[in-house]
Amino acid sequence: MTGTRQLRELTNDEALHRLGSVPFGRVVFSQNAMPAIRPVNHVVDGGAVIIRTHLGAALLRSVGVVVAYEADAIDADTRLGWSVIITGYARRVQEAGEVRRYEEMLQPWVDGAMNQLIRIRPRMINGFELVEAREEVVVT
Amino acid sequence: MTGTRQLRELTNDEALHRLGSVPFGRVVFSQNAMPAIRPVNHVVDGGAVIIRTHLGAALLRSVGVVVAYEADAIDADTRLGWSVIITGYARRVQEAGEVRRYEEMLQPWVDGAMNQLIRIRPRMINGFELVEAREEVVVT
């Protein structure tokens, strides 16, 4: 049996670096006033997360909606790993050069899914690492 | 390079079975009118998801809040795997016998985290499998 773990907070730079090291995560938003979540692949570019998915009418109007984005890599056996959550406005990428560039960087994994190219620029970054419990680690 | 994938919908039974086959997922809720997500370990019991975490004041009042819960197992290399999302009311488990039983089944992975024992009974179950693209599979 594995022991319990402690949380070590990641700095913003560490957190964005981890996020950029994995190909997919989960976008979290409100849909008809209900919490919704959708797995999607991503790239990190210029400190922002870029995804291709359809988040509904608010984004079509370019208003932007507040979303969260989460990625993690946690080993179920050792219970070691990390999770990063960013929160910020999701806005459509519409500038033609950026659209071309990101569409090349970011191939949809699923056929035929209607999608928008979306940038999530973090207002808040929360990252933690699960480390083996030791007394000198601060529990948050 | 791996080809694109198609989505095959899982039945409710298949989806709950997959959810029960992994030890952790992510609970999705609203916090100060913002979308929030937290990784947490779970068990599936009697068709409901049981977790230990702190979702805030609404649950302390036993009112219940609508949350989503997601787990997945997607291989970044093959891009094959599955994701299951349930949506439903989160309510505190308060009956003493159940509390004892679930506290035994569900050891927190993290030291010192204040937690509540919470049951999420699904009102909606959405599960899909990423399968290799073939023409006879219906894209949803």
Coordinates of N, CA, C and O in Angstrom, one line a residue, chain B residues 23-137:
Chain B
P23 N -9.0 4.7 -10.5 CA -9.1 5.2 -9.1 C -9.3 6.7 -8.9 O -9.6 7.1 -7.8
F24 N -9.2 7.5 -10.0 CA -9.4 8.9 -9.8 C -9.9 9.6 -11.0 O -9.9 9.0 -12.1
G25 N -10.5 10.8 -10.8 CA -11.0 11.6 -11.9 C -11.0 13.0 -11.4 O -10.2 13.4 -10.6
R26 N -11.9 13.8 -12.0 CA -11.9 15.2 -11.7 C -13.3 15.7 -11.5 O -14.2 15.5 -12.3
V27 N -13.5 16.4 -10.4 CA -14.8 16.9 -10.1 C -14.9 18.4 -10.5 O -13.9 19.1 -10.4
V28 N -16.0 18.7 -11.2 CA -16.2 20.0 -11.9 C -17.3 20.7 -11.2 O -18.4 20.2 -11.2
F29 N -17.1 22.0 -10.8 CA -18.2 22.7 -10.1 C -18.0 24.2 -10.3 O -17.1 24.6 -10.9
S30 N -18.9 24.9 -9.7 CA -18.8 26.4 -9.8 C -18.3 26.9 -8.5 O -18.8 26.5 -7.4
Q31 N -17.4 27.8 -8.5 CA -16.8 28.4 -7.3 C -16.8 29.9 -7.6 O -16.1 30.4 -8.5
N32 N -17.5 30.7 -6.8 CA -17.7 32.1 -7.0 C -18.0 32.4 -8.5 O -17.4 33.3 -9.1
A33 N -19.0 31.7 -9.0 CA -19.5 31.8 -10.4 C -18.4 31.6 -11.4 O -18.5 32.0 -12.6
M34 N -17.3 30.9 -11.0 CA -16.3 30.5 -12.0 C -16.2 29.0 -12.1 O -16.4 28.3 -11.1
P35 N -15.9 28.5 -13.3 CA -15.7 27.1 -13.4 C -14.5 26.6 -12.7 O -13.4 27.2 -12.8
A36 N -14.7 25.5 -11.9 CA -13.5 25.0 -11.1 C -13.5 23.5 -11.3 O -14.5 22.8 -11.6
I37 N -12.3 23.0 -11.2 CA -12.1 21.5 -11.4 C -11.0 21.1 -10.4 O -10.1 21.9 -10.1
R38 N -11.2 19.9 -9.9 CA -10.2 19.4 -8.9 C -10.0 17.9 -9.1 O -11.0 17.2 -9.1
P39 N -8.8 17.4 -9.2 CA -8.6 16.0 -9.3 C -8.8 15.3 -8.0 O -8.4 15.9 -6.9
V40 N -9.4 14.2 -7.9 CA -9.7 13.5 -6.7 C -9.9 12.0 -6.9 O -10.2 11.6 -8.0
N41 N -9.6 11.2 -5.9 CA -9.8 9.8 -6.1 C -11.3 9.4 -5.8 O -12.0 10.2 -5.1
H42 N -11.8 8.3 -6.3 CA -13.2 8.0 -6.2 C -13.4 6.5 -6.1 O -12.5 5.7 -6.4
V43 N -14.6 6.1 -5.7 CA -15.1 4.8 -5.9 C -16.5 4.9 -6.5 O -17.2 5.9 -6.3
V44 N -16.9 3.9 -7.3 CA -18.3 3.8 -7.8 C -19.0 2.8 -7.0 O -18.6 1.7 -6.8
D45 N -20.2 3.2 -6.4 CA -20.9 2.3 -5.5 C -22.4 2.5 -5.8 O -22.9 3.6 -5.7
G46 N -23.1 1.4 -6.1 CA -24.6 1.5 -6.4 C -24.9 2.5 -7.4 O -25.9 3.2 -7.3
G47 N -24.1 2.6 -8.5 CA -24.4 3.5 -9.6 C -24.0 4.9 -9.3 O -24.3 5.8 -10.2
A48 N -23.4 5.2 -8.2 CA -23.1 6.6 -7.9 C -21.6 6.7 -7.7 O -20.9 5.7 -7.4
V49 N -21.1 7.9 -7.8 CA -19.6 8.2 -7.6 C -19.5 8.7 -6.2 O -20.2 9.7 -5.8
I50 N -18.5 8.2 -5.4 CA -18.3 8.7 -4.1 C -16.9 9.3 -4.0 O -15.9 8.6 -4.5
I51 N -16.8 10.5 -3.5 CA -15.4 11.1 -3.5 C -15.3 11.8 -2.1 O -16.3 11.9 -1.3
R52 N -14.1 12.1 -1.7 CA -13.8 12.9 -0.5 C -13.1 14.2 -0.9 O -12.0 14.2 -1.3
T53 N -13.8 15.3 -0.8 CA -13.2 16.6 -1.1 C -14.1 17.6 -0.4 O -15.1 17.3 0.2
H54 N -13.7 18.9 -0.6 CA -14.5 20.0 0.0 C -15.0 20.9 -1.1 O -14.2 21.4 -1.9
L55 N -16.3 20.9 -1.3 CA -16.9 21.7 -2.4 C -17.5 22.9 -1.9 O -18.2 23.6 -2.7
G56 N -17.4 23.3 -0.6 CA -17.8 24.6 -0.2 C -19.1 24.5 0.6 O -19.7 23.5 0.9
A57 N -19.6 25.7 0.9 CA -20.7 25.9 1.8 C -22.0 25.3 1.4 O -22.8 24.8 2.3
A58 N -22.3 25.3 0.1 CA -23.6 24.7 -0.3 C -23.8 23.3 0.2 O -24.9 22.9 0.6
L59 N -22.7 22.5 0.1 CA -22.8 21.1 0.5 C -22.9 21.0 2.1 O -23.5 20.1 2.6
L60 N -22.3 21.9 2.8 CA -22.4 21.9 4.2 C -23.8 22.1 4.7 O -24.2 21.5 5.7
R61 N -24.6 22.8 3.9 CA -26.0 22.9 4.2 C -26.8 21.8 3.7 O -28.0 21.8 3.7
S62 N -26.2 20.8 3.1 CA -26.8 19.6 2.5 C -27.8 20.0 1.4 O -28.8 19.2 1.2
V63 N -27.7 21.1 0.8 CA -28.6 21.5 -0.3 C -28.3 20.7 -1.5 O -29.2 20.3 -2.3
G64 N -27.1 20.4 -1.7 CA -26.7 19.8 -3.0 C -26.4 20.8 -4.0 O -27.0 21.8 -4.1
V65 N -25.4 20.5 -4.8 CA -25.0 21.4 -5.9 C -24.8 20.5 -7.1 O -24.5 19.3 -7.0
V66 N -25.1 21.0 -8.3 CA -24.9 20.2 -9.5 C -23.4 20.3 -9.9 O -22.8 21.3 -10.0
V67 N -22.8 19.1 -10.1 CA -21.4 19.0 -10.4 C -21.3 18.0 -11.6 O -22.3 17.3 -11.9
A68 N -20.2 18.1 -12.3 CA -19.8 17.1 -13.2 C -18.7 16.3 -12.7 O -17.9 16.8 -11.9
Y69 N -18.5 15.1 -13.1 CA -17.4 14.3 -12.7 C -16.8 13.6 -14.0 O -17.6 13.0 -14.7
E70 N -15.5 13.7 -14.2 CA -14.9 13.1 -15.4 C -13.8 12.2 -15.1 O -13.0 12.6 -14.2
A71 N -13.7 11.1 -15.7 CA -12.5 10.3 -15.7 C -12.2 9.8 -17.1 O -13.1 9.7 -17.9
D72 N -10.9 9.6 -17.4 CA -10.6 9.2 -18.7 C -9.3 8.3 -18.7 O -8.6 8.3 -17.7
A73 N -9.1 7.6 -19.7 CA -7.9 6.9 -19.9 C -7.6 6.9 -21.4 O -8.1 6.2 -22.2
I74 N -6.8 7.9 -21.8 CA -6.5 8.2 -23.2 C -5.0 8.1 -23.4 O -4.3 8.7 -22.7
D75 N -4.6 7.3 -24.3 CA -3.2 7.1 -24.6 C -2.7 8.2 -25.5 O -3.2 8.3 -26.7
A76 N -1.8 9.0 -25.1 CA -1.3 10.1 -25.9 C -0.7 9.7 -27.2 O -0.7 10.4 -28.2
D77 N -0.1 8.5 -27.2 CA 0.6 8.0 -28.4 C -0.4 7.4 -29.4 O -0.4 7.8 -30.6
T78 N -1.2 6.4 -29.0 CA -2.1 5.8 -29.9 C -3.4 6.6 -30.1 O -4.1 6.4 -31.1
R79 N -3.6 7.5 -29.2 CA -4.9 8.4 -29.2 C -6.1 7.5 -29.1 O -7.2 7.9 -29.6
L80 N -6.0 6.3 -28.5 CA -7.1 5.5 -28.2 C -7.4 5.6 -26.8 O -6.6 5.8 -25.9
G81 N -8.7 5.3 -26.4 CA -9.0 5.4 -25.0 C -10.5 5.7 -24.8 O -11.3 5.6 -25.7
W82 N -10.8 6.2 -23.7 CA -12.2 6.6 -23.4 C -12.3 7.7 -22.4 O -11.3 8.0 -21.7
S83 N -13.4 8.3 -22.3 CA -13.7 9.4 -21.3 C -15.2 9.2 -20.9 O -16.0 8.9 -21.7
V84 N -15.4 9.4 -19.6 CA -16.8 9.3 -19.1 C -17.0 10.6 -18.3 O -16.2 11.0 -17.5
I85 N -18.2 11.2 -18.5 CA -18.6 12.4 -17.7 C -20.0 12.1 -17.2 O -20.9 11.8 -17.9
I86 N -20.1 12.2 -15.9 CA -21.5 12.2 -15.3 C -21.8 13.5 -14.7 O -20.9 14.3 -14.4
T87 N -23.1 13.9 -14.7 CA -23.5 15.1 -14.2 C -24.7 14.8 -13.2 O -25.6 14.0 -13.6
G88 N -24.7 15.5 -12.1 CA -25.7 15.2 -11.1 C -25.5 16.0 -9.9 O -24.6 16.8 -9.7
Y89 N -26.5 15.8 -8.9 CA -26.4 16.5 -7.6 C -25.3 15.9 -6.8 O -25.3 14.7 -6.6
A90 N -24.5 16.7 -6.2 CA -23.5 16.3 -5.2 C -24.1 16.5 -3.8 O -24.5 17.6 -3.5
R91 N -24.2 15.4 -3.0 CA -24.7 15.6 -1.7 C -23.8 14.9 -0.7 O -23.2 13.9 -1.0
R92 N -23.8 15.5 0.5 CA -22.9 14.8 1.5 C -23.5 13.5 2.0 O -24.7 13.4 2.2
V93 N -22.6 12.6 2.2 CA -23.0 11.3 2.8 C -23.0 11.5 4.3 O -21.9 11.9 4.9
Q94 N -24.1 11.3 5.0 CA -24.1 11.6 6.5 C -24.5 10.5 7.3 O -24.3 10.5 8.6
E95 N -25.1 9.4 6.7 CA -25.5 8.3 7.6 C -24.3 7.6 8.1 O -23.4 7.2 7.3
A96 N -24.3 7.3 9.4 CA -23.0 6.9 10.1 C -22.4 5.6 9.5 O -21.2 5.5 9.3
G97 N -23.3 4.6 9.2 CA -22.8 3.4 8.6 C -22.2 3.6 7.3 O -21.1 3.0 7.0
E98 N -22.8 4.4 6.4 CA -22.3 4.7 5.1 C -21.0 5.4 5.2 O -20.0 5.2 4.5
V99 N -20.9 6.4 6.1 CA -19.7 7.2 6.3 C -18.5 6.2 6.6 O -17.5 6.3 6.0
R100 N -18.8 5.3 7.6 CA -17.7 4.4 8.0 C -17.3 3.5 6.8 O -16.1 3.4 6.6
R101 N -18.2 3.0 6.1 CA -17.9 2.1 5.0 C -17.1 2.8 3.9 O -16.1 2.3 3.4
Y102 N -17.6 4.0 3.5 CA -16.9 4.8 2.4 C -15.5 5.3 2.9 O -14.6 5.3 2.1
E103 N -15.4 5.7 4.2 CA -14.1 6.2 4.6 C -13.1 5.0 4.5 O -11.9 5.3 4.3
E104 N -13.6 3.8 4.7 CA -12.7 2.7 4.6 C -12.3 2.4 3.1 O -11.2 2.1 2.8
M105 N -13.3 2.5 2.2 CA -13.1 2.2 0.8 C -12.2 3.3 0.1 O -11.6 3.1 -0.9
L106 N -12.2 4.5 0.7 CA -11.7 5.6 0.0 C -10.7 6.4 0.9 O -11.1 7.3 1.6
Q107 N -9.5 6.0 0.8 CA -8.4 6.7 1.5 C -8.0 7.9 0.8 O -7.7 7.8 -0.4
P108 N -8.0 9.1 1.4 CA -7.5 10.3 0.7 C -6.0 10.1 0.3 O -5.3 9.5 1.1
W109 N -5.7 10.6 -0.9 CA -4.3 10.5 -1.4 C -3.4 11.5 -0.8 O -2.2 11.4 -0.7
V110 N -4.1 12.6 -0.3 CA -3.3 13.8 0.1 C -3.5 14.0 1.6 O -4.6 13.9 2.1
D111 N -2.3 14.2 2.3 CA -2.4 14.4 3.8 C -3.1 15.7 4.1 O -2.9 16.7 3.4
G112 N -3.8 15.7 5.2 CA -4.2 17.0 5.8 C -5.2 17.8 5.0 O -5.5 18.9 5.4
A113 N -5.8 17.2 4.0 CA -6.8 18.0 3.2 C -8.1 17.9 3.9 O -8.6 16.8 4.2
M114 N -8.7 19.0 4.2 CA -10.1 19.0 4.8 C -11.0 18.4 3.8 O -11.0 18.8 2.6
N115 N -11.8 17.5 4.2 CA -12.7 16.9 3.2 C -14.1 16.5 3.7 O -14.3 16.4 4.9
Q116 N -15.0 16.4 2.8 CA -16.3 15.9 3.0 C -16.5 14.6 2.2 O -16.0 14.5 1.1
L117 N -17.3 13.7 2.7 CA -17.7 12.5 1.9 C -18.9 12.9 1.1 O -19.9 13.3 1.6
I118 N -18.8 12.7 -0.2 CA -19.8 13.3 -1.1 C -20.2 12.2 -2.1 O -19.4 11.5 -2.7
R119 N -21.5 12.1 -2.3 CA -22.1 11.2 -3.3 C -22.6 12.0 -4.5 O -23.4 12.9 -4.3
I120 N -22.2 11.6 -5.7 CA -22.7 12.2 -6.9 C -23.6 11.2 -7.6 O -23.0 10.2 -8.2
R121 N -24.9 11.4 -7.6 CA -25.7 10.4 -8.3 C -26.0 10.9 -9.7 O -26.5 12.0 -9.8
P122 N -25.6 10.2 -10.7 CA -25.7 10.7 -12.1 C -27.2 10.9 -12.5 O -28.0 10.1 -12.4
R123 N -27.4 12.1 -13.1 CA -28.6 12.4 -13.8 C -28.4 12.2 -15.3 O -29.3 11.9 -16.1
M124 N -27.1 12.5 -15.7 CA -26.7 12.3 -17.1 C -25.4 11.6 -17.1 O -24.6 11.9 -16.3
I125 N -25.3 10.7 -18.0 CA -24.0 9.9 -18.2 C -23.6 10.1 -19.7 O -24.4 9.8 -20.6
N126 N -22.4 10.6 -19.9 CA -21.9 10.7 -21.3 C -20.6 10.0 -21.3 O -19.6 10.4 -20.6
G127 N -20.5 9.0 -22.1 CA -19.2 8.3 -22.2 C -18.9 8.0 -23.7 O -19.8 7.8 -24.5
F128 N -17.7 8.1 -24.0 CA -17.3 7.8 -25.4 C -15.9 7.1 -25.4 O -15.2 7.2 -24.5
E129 N -15.7 6.3 -26.5 CA -14.5 5.6 -26.7 C -13.9 6.2 -28.0 O -14.6 6.5 -28.9
L130 N -12.6 6.4 -28.0 CA -11.9 6.8 -29.2 C -11.5 5.6 -29.9 O -10.7 4.8 -29.4
V131 N -12.0 5.4 -31.1 CA -11.7 4.2 -31.9 C -11.1 4.6 -33.2 O -11.2 5.7 -33.7
E132 N -10.4 3.6 -33.8 CA -9.8 4.0 -35.1 C -10.9 4.3 -36.1 O -11.9 3.7 -36.1
A133 N -10.6 5.3 -37.0 CA -11.6 5.7 -37.9 C -11.9 4.7 -38.9 O -11.1 4.2 -39.6
R134 N -13.2 4.3 -39.0 CA -13.7 3.3 -40.0 C -15.0 3.8 -40.4 O -15.8 4.4 -39.7
E135 N -15.4 3.5 -41.7 CA -16.6 4.2 -42.2 C -17.9 3.8 -41.5 O -18.8 4.5 -41.5
E136 N -17.9 2.5 -41.0 CA -19.2 2.1 -40.4 C -19.5 2.7 -39.0 O -20.6 2.5 -38.5
V137 N -18.5 3.4 -38.5 CA -18.7 3.9 -37.1 C -19.4 5.3 -37.3 O -19.0 6.1 -38.1

